[in-house]
Coordinates of C-alpha atoms and ligand atoms in Angstrom, one line a residue:
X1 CA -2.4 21.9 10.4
X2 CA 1.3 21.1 9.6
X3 CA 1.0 17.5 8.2
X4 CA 4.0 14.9 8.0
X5 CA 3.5 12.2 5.8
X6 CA 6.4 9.3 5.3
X7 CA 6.4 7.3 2.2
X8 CA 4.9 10.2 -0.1
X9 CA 6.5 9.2 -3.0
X10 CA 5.5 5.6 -2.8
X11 CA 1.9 4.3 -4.1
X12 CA -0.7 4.9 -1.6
X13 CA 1.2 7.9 0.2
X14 CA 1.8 9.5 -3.2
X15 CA -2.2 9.1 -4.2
X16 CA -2.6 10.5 -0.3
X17 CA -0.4 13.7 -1.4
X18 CA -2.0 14.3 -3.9
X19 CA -5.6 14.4 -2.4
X20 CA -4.4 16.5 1.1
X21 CA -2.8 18.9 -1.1
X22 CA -5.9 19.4 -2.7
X23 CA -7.9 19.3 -0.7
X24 CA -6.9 20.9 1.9
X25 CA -4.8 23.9 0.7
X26 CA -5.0 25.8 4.2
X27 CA -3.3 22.8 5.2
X28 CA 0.9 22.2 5.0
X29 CA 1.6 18.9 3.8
X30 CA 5.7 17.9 4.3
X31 CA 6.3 14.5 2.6
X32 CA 9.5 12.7 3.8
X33 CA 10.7 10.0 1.8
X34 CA 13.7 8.2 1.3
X35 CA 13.5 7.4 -2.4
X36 CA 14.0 3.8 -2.6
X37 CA 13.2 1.6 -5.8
X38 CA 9.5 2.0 -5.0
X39 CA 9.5 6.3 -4.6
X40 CA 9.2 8.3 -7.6
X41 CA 8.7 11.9 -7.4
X42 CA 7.1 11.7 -11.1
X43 CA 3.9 11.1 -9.2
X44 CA 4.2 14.7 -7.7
X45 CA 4.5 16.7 -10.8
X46 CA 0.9 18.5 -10.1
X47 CA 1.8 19.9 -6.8
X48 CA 5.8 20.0 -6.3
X49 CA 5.1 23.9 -6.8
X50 CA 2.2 24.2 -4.6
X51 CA 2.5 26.7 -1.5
X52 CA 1.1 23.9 0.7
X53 CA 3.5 21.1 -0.5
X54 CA 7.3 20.4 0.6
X55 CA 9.4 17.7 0.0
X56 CA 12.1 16.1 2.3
X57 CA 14.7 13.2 0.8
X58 CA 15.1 11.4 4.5
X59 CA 15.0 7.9 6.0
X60 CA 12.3 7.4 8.9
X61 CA 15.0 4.9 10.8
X62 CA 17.5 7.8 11.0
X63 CA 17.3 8.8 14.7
X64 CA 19.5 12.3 14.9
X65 CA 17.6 12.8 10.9
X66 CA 14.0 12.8 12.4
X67 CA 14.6 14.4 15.6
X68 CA 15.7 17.4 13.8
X69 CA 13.5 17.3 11.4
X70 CA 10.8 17.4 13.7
X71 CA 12.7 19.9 15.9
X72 CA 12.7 22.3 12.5
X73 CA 9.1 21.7 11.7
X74 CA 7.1 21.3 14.5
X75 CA 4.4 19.2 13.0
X76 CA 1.0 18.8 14.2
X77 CA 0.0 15.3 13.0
X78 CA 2.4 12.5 11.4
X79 CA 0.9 10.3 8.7
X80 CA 3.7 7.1 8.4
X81 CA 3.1 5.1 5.3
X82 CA 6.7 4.9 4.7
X83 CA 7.6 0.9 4.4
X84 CA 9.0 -1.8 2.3
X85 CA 5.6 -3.2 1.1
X86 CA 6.4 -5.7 -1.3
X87 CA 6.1 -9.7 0.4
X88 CA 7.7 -11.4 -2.2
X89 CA 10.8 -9.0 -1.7
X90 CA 10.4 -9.4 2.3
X91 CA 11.1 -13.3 1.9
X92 CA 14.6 -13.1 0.1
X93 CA 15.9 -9.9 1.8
X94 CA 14.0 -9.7 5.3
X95 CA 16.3 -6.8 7.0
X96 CA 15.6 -4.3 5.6
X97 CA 12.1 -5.0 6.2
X98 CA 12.6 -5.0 9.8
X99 CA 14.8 -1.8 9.9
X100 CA 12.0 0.3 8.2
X101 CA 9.0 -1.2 9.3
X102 CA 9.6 -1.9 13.0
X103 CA 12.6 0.4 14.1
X104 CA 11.7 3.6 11.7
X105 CA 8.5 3.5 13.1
X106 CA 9.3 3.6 17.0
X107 CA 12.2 6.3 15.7
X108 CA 8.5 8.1 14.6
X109 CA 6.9 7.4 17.8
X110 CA 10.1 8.8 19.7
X111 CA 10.0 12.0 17.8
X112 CA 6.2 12.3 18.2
X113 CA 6.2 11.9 21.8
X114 CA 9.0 14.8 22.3
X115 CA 7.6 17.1 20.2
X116 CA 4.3 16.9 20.9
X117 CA 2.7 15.8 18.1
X118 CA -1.1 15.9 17.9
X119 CA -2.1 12.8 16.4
X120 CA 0.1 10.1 14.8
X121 CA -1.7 7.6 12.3
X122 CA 0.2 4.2 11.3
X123 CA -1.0 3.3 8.0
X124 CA -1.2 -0.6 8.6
X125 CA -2.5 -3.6 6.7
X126 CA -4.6 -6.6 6.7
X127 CA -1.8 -9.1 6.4
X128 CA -1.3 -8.7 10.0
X129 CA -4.4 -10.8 10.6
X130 CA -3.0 -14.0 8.4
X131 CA -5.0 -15.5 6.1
X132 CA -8.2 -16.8 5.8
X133 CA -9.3 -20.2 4.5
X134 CA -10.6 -20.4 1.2
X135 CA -13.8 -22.7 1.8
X136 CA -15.3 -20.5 4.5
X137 CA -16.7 -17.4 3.2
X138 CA -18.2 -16.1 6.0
X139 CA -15.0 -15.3 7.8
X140 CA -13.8 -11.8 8.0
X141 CA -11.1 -9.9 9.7
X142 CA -12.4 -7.5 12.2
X143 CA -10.5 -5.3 14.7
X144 CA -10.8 -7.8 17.1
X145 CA -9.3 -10.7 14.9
X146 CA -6.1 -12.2 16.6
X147 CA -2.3 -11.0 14.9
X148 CA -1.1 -13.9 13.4
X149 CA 1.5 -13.5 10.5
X150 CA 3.1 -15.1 7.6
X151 CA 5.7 -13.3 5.9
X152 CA 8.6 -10.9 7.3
X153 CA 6.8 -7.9 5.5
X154 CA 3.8 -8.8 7.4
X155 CA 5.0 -9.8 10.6
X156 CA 7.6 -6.6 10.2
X157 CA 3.9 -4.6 10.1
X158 CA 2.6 -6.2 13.0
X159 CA 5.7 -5.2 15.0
X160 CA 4.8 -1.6 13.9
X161 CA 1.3 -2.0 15.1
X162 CA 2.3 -3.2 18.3
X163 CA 4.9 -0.8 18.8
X164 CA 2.0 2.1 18.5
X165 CA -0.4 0.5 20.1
X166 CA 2.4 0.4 23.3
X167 CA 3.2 4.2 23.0
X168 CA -0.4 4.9 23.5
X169 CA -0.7 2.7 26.6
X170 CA 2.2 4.1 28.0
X171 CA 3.3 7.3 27.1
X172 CA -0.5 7.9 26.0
X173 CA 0.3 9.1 23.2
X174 CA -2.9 10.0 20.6
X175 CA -2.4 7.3 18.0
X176 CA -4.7 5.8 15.4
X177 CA -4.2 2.6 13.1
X178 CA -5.7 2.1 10.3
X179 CA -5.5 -1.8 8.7
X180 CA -6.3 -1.6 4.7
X181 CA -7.1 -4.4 2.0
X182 CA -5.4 -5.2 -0.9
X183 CA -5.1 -1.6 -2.7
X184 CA -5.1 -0.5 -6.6
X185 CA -5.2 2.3 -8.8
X186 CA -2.8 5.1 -10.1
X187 CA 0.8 5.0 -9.5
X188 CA 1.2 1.3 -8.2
X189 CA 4.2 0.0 -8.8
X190 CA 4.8 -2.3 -11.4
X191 CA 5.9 -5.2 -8.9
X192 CA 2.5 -5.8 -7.4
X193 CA 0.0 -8.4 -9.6
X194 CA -2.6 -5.5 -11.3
X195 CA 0.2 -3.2 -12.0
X196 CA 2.7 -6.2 -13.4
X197 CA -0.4 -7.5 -15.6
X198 CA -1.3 -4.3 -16.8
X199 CA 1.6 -3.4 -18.1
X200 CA 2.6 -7.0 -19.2
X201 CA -0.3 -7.6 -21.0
X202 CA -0.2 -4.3 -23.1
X203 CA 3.6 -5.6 -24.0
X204 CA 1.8 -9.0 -24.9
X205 CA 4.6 -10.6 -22.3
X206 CA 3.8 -14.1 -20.6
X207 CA 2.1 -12.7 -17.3
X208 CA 3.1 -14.8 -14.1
X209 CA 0.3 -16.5 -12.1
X210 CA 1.2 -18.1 -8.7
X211 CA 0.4 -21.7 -7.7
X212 CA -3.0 -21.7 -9.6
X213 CA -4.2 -18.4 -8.8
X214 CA -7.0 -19.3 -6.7
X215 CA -5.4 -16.9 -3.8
X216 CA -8.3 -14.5 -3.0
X217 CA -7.6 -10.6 -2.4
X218 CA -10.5 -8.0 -1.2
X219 CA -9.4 -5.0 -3.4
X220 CA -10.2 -1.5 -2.6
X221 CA -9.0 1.4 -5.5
X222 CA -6.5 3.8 -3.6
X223 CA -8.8 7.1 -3.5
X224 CA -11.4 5.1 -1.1
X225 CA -8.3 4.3 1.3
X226 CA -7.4 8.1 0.7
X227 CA -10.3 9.6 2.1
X228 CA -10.5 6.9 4.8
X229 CA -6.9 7.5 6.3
X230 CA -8.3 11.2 6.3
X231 CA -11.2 10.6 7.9
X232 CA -9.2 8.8 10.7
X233 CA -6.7 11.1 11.0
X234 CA -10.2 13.8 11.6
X235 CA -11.9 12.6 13.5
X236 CA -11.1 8.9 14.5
X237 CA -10.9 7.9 18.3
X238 CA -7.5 7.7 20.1
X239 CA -5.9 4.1 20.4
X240 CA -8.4 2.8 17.8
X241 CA -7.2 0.2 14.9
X242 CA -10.0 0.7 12.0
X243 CA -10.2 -1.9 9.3
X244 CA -11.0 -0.7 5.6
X245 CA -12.6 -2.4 3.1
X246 CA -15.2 -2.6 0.4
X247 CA -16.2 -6.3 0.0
X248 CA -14.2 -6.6 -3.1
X249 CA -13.1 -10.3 -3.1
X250 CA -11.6 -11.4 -6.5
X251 CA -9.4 -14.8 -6.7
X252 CA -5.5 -13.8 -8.9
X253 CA -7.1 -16.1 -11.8
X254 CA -10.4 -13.8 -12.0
X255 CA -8.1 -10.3 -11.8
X256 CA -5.9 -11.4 -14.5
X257 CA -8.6 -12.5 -16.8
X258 CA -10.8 -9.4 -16.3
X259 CA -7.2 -7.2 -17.0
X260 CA -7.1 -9.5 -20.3
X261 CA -10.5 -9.2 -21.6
X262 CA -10.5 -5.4 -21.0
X263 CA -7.8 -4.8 -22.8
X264 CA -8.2 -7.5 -25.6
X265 CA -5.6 -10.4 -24.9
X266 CA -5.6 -14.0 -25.3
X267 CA -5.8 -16.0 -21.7
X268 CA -2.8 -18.0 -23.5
X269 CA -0.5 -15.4 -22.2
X270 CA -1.0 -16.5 -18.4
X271 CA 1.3 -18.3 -17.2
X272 CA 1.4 -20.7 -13.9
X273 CA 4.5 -20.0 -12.0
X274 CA 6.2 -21.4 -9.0
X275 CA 4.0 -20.7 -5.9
X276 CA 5.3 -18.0 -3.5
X277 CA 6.0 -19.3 -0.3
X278 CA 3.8 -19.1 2.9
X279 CA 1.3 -17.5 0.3
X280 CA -1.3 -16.2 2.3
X281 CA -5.4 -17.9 0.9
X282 CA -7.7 -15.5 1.5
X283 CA -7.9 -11.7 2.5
X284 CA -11.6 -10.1 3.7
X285 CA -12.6 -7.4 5.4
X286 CA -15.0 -6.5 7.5
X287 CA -15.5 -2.6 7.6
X288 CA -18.8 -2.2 9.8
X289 CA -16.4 -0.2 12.5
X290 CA -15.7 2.6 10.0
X291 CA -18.7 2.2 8.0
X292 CA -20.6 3.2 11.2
X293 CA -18.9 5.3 13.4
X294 CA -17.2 7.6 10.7
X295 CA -19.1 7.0 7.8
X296 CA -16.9 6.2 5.4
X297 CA -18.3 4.7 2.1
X298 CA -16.2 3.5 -1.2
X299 CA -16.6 5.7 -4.2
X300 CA -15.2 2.9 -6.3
X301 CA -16.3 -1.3 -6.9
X302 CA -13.8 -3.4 -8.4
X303 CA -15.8 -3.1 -11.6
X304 CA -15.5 0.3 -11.9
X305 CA -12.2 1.0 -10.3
X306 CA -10.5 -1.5 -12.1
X307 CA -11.5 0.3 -16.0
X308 CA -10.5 3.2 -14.4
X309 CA -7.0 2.1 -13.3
X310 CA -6.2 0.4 -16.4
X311 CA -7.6 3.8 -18.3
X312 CA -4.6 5.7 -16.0
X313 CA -2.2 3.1 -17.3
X314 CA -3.1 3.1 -21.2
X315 CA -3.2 7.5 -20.6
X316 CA 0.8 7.6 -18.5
X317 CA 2.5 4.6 -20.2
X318 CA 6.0 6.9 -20.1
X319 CA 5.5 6.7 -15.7
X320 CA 5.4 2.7 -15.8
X321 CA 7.6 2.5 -18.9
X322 CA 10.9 4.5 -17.3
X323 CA 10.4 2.1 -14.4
X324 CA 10.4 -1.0 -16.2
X325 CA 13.6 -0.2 -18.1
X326 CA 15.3 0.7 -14.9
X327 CA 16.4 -1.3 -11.9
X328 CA 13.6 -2.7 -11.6
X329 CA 14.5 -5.0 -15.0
X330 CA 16.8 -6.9 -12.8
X331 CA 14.8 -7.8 -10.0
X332 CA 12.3 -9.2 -12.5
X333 CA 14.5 -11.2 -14.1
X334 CA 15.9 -12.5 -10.5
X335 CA 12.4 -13.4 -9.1
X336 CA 10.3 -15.2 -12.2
X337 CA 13.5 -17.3 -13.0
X338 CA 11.0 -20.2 -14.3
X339 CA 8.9 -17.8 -15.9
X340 CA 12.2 -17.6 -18.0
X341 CA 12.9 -21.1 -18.1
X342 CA 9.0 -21.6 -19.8
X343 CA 9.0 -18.1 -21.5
X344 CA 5.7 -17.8 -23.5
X345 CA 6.7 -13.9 -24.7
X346 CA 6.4 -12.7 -27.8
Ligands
LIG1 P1 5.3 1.6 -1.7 O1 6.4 0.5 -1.7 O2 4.7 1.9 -3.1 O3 5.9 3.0 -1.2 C1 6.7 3.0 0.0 C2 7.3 4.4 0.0 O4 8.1 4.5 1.3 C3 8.3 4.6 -1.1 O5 8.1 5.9 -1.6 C4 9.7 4.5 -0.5 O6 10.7 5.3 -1.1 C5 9.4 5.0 1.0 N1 10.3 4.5 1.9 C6 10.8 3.2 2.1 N2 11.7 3.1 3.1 C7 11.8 4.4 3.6 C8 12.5 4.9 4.7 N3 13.3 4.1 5.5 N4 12.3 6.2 5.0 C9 11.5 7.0 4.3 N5 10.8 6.5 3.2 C10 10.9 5.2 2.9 O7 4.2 1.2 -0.7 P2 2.6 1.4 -0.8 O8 2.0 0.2 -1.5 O9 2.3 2.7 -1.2 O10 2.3 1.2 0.8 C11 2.3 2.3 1.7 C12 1.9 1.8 3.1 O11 0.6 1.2 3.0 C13 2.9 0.8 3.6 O12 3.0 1.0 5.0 C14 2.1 -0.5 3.4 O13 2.4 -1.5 4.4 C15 0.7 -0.1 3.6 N6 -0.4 -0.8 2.9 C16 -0.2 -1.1 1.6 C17 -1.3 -1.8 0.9 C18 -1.2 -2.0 -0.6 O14 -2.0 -2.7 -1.1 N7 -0.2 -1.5 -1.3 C19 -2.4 -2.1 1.6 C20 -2.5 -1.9 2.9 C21 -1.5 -1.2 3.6
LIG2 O1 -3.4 -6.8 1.8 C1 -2.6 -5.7 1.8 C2 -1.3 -6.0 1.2 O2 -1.5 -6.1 -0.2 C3 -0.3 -4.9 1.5 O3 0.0 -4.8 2.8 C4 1.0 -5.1 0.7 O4 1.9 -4.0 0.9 C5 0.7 -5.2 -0.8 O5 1.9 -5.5 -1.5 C6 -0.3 -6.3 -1.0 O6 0.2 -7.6 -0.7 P1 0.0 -8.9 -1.7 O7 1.0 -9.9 -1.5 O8 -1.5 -9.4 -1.5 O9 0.0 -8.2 -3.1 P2 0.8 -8.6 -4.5 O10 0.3 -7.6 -5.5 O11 2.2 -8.9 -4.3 O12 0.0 -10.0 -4.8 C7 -1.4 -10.1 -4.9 C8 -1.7 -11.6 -5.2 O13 -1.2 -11.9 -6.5 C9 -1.0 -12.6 -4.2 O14 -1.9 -13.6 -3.9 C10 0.2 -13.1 -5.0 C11 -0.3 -13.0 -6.4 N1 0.8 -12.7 -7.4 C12 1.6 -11.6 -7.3 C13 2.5 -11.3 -8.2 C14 3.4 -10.1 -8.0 C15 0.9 -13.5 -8.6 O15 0.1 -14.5 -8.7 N2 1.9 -13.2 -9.5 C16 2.7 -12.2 -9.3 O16 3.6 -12.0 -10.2

């Protein structure tokens, strides 16, 4: 199979490289990414010289770009991770948000459709499900839980989801979603809260808690997701949305102080920030669907993933550190402006 996969040099489509490759060396895997803030082709050191591994700089919501591209290649299956993921960045710059997300996906769809593509899996999200509340913890989001949205990023994913689920109905074209929890692990970008604590925390810097961090995310480490989206992409049924999960429910507060007491901090250093807005309670999963019909089982709990992933980011401080003194530096400083104003770093 000839493989297409958007977003490789982001998080989760980097750790997904990274396993196909692999994996599967009869396999060709072509990752197309555009290289915003969030890509780094650091993460692909171990396979940029692979036979089985090519990489394209491209934008998925450039229309004569892709249909080229496809035209050249002639892929069999298209994996589209490629997104602005980050919610706090969808709220104070939404358009870009809906360029990528929405239109670059139906530019996906359009280039699937004409060339014939096999199977075309959107890598989607539980935010498109909204939140949960925090007092009833025997709610879960299944496949059948209604689209209800909060935040441009999510409701930009939910356009997506829509989009594909359309393109099936009426051009019947073989798609498969795929909605994911909270993920962690190796290569996350230092914007996201395990990543930014990490990395805060081994700088003894003041590490910013929203509202009072009783927000609850249902974290699954990024190999489990992995192996899921390739199970999917296997042998998954057409027009299907499958939720993935592992029953990994953790309020911010809990996350932070675990991060802290495993790597021998003071709790002094959190620090309550300004809530985000619309902030989303409570994240859960239900994962029975792909327990059952495909199953798929975690390899990680958050116990044992989370030493793990803060192992990976004591072992490869120089791939967080060149980030942090980068671009990035600036959007910190513009989105914890009272994290400034009450600075507790040393
Ligand atoms: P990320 O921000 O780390 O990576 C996104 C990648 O997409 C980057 O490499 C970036 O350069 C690339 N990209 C952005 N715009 C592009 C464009 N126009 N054309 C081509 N490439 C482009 O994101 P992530 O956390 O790895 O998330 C990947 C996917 O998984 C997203 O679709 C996200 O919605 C979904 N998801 C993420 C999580 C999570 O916890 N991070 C959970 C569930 C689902
Ligand atoms: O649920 C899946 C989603 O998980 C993905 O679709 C998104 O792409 C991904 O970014 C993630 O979204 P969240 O908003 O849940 O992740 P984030 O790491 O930004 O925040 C996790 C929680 O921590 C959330 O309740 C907000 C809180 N938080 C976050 C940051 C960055 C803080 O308290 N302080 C912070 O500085």
């Amino acid at each position: 199979m000839k493989i297409l996969v958007t977003g490789g040099a982001g998080f989760i489509g980097g750790n997904f490289v990274l396993y196909m490759v692999n994996q599967y060396p009869e396999d060709t895997i072509v990752n197309l990414d555009a290289l915003t803030y969030a890509g780094n082709l650091e993460t692909l050191k171990s396979v940029e010289d692979k036979p089985n591994y090519k990489f394209v700089k491209g934008d998925i919501a450039d229309h004569a770009f892709i249909d080229q591209l496809f035209k050249d290649e002639q892929f069999d299956a298209v994996v589209n991770f490629a997104a602005e993921s980050h919610v706090d960045r969808s709220i104070t710059d939404p358009g870009i948000f809906v360029k990528t997300n929405i239109l670059g996906t139906q530019v996906l769809l359009d280039a699937s459709k004409k060339y014939g593509v096999k199977r075309y899996h959107q890598v989607s999200t539980d935010e498109v499900y909204g939140d949960l509340p925090l007092d009833r913890l025997d709610l879960f989001f299944t496949e059948e839980t209604p689209l209800h949205t909060s935040s441009p990023y999510s409701a930009s994913k939910a356009g997506a989801d829509l989009l594909v689920l359309a393109y099936h109905r009426t051009f019947q074209m073989p798609v498969t979603i795929s909605r994911c929890s909270n993920n962690y692990g190796p290569y996350h970008f230092p914007e996201k809260l395990i990543p930014l604590m990490i990395s805060r925390a081994l700088n003894d810097q003041s590490l910013p808690v929203y509202g009072k961090g009783e927000n609850v995310r249902d974290w699954l480490h990024v190999y489990d997701h992995c192996v899921a989206i390739d199970l999917i992409l296997r042998r998954g049924r057409i027009g299907e949305v499958y939720n993935i999960g592992g029953h990994n429910e953790r309020t911010n507060l809990e996350v932070v102080q675990t991060i802290l007491r495993e790597l021998n901090r003071p709790e002094t250093l959190i620090q309550y920030v300004t809530d985000r807005k619309g902030h989303d309670l409570r994240y859960a999963i239900d994962p029975t669907k792909i327990e059952t019909e495909l199953n798929w089982k975690p390899k990680y709990n958050f116990d044992t993933g989370i030493k793990q992933t803060i192992q990976w980011y004591l072992d490869n401080k120089a791939w967080w550190q060149n980030i942090l003194s980068g671009e990035y530096s600036h959007y910190f400083e513009n989105q914890y402006t009272d994290l400034h104003k009450k600075s507790t770093v040393r």
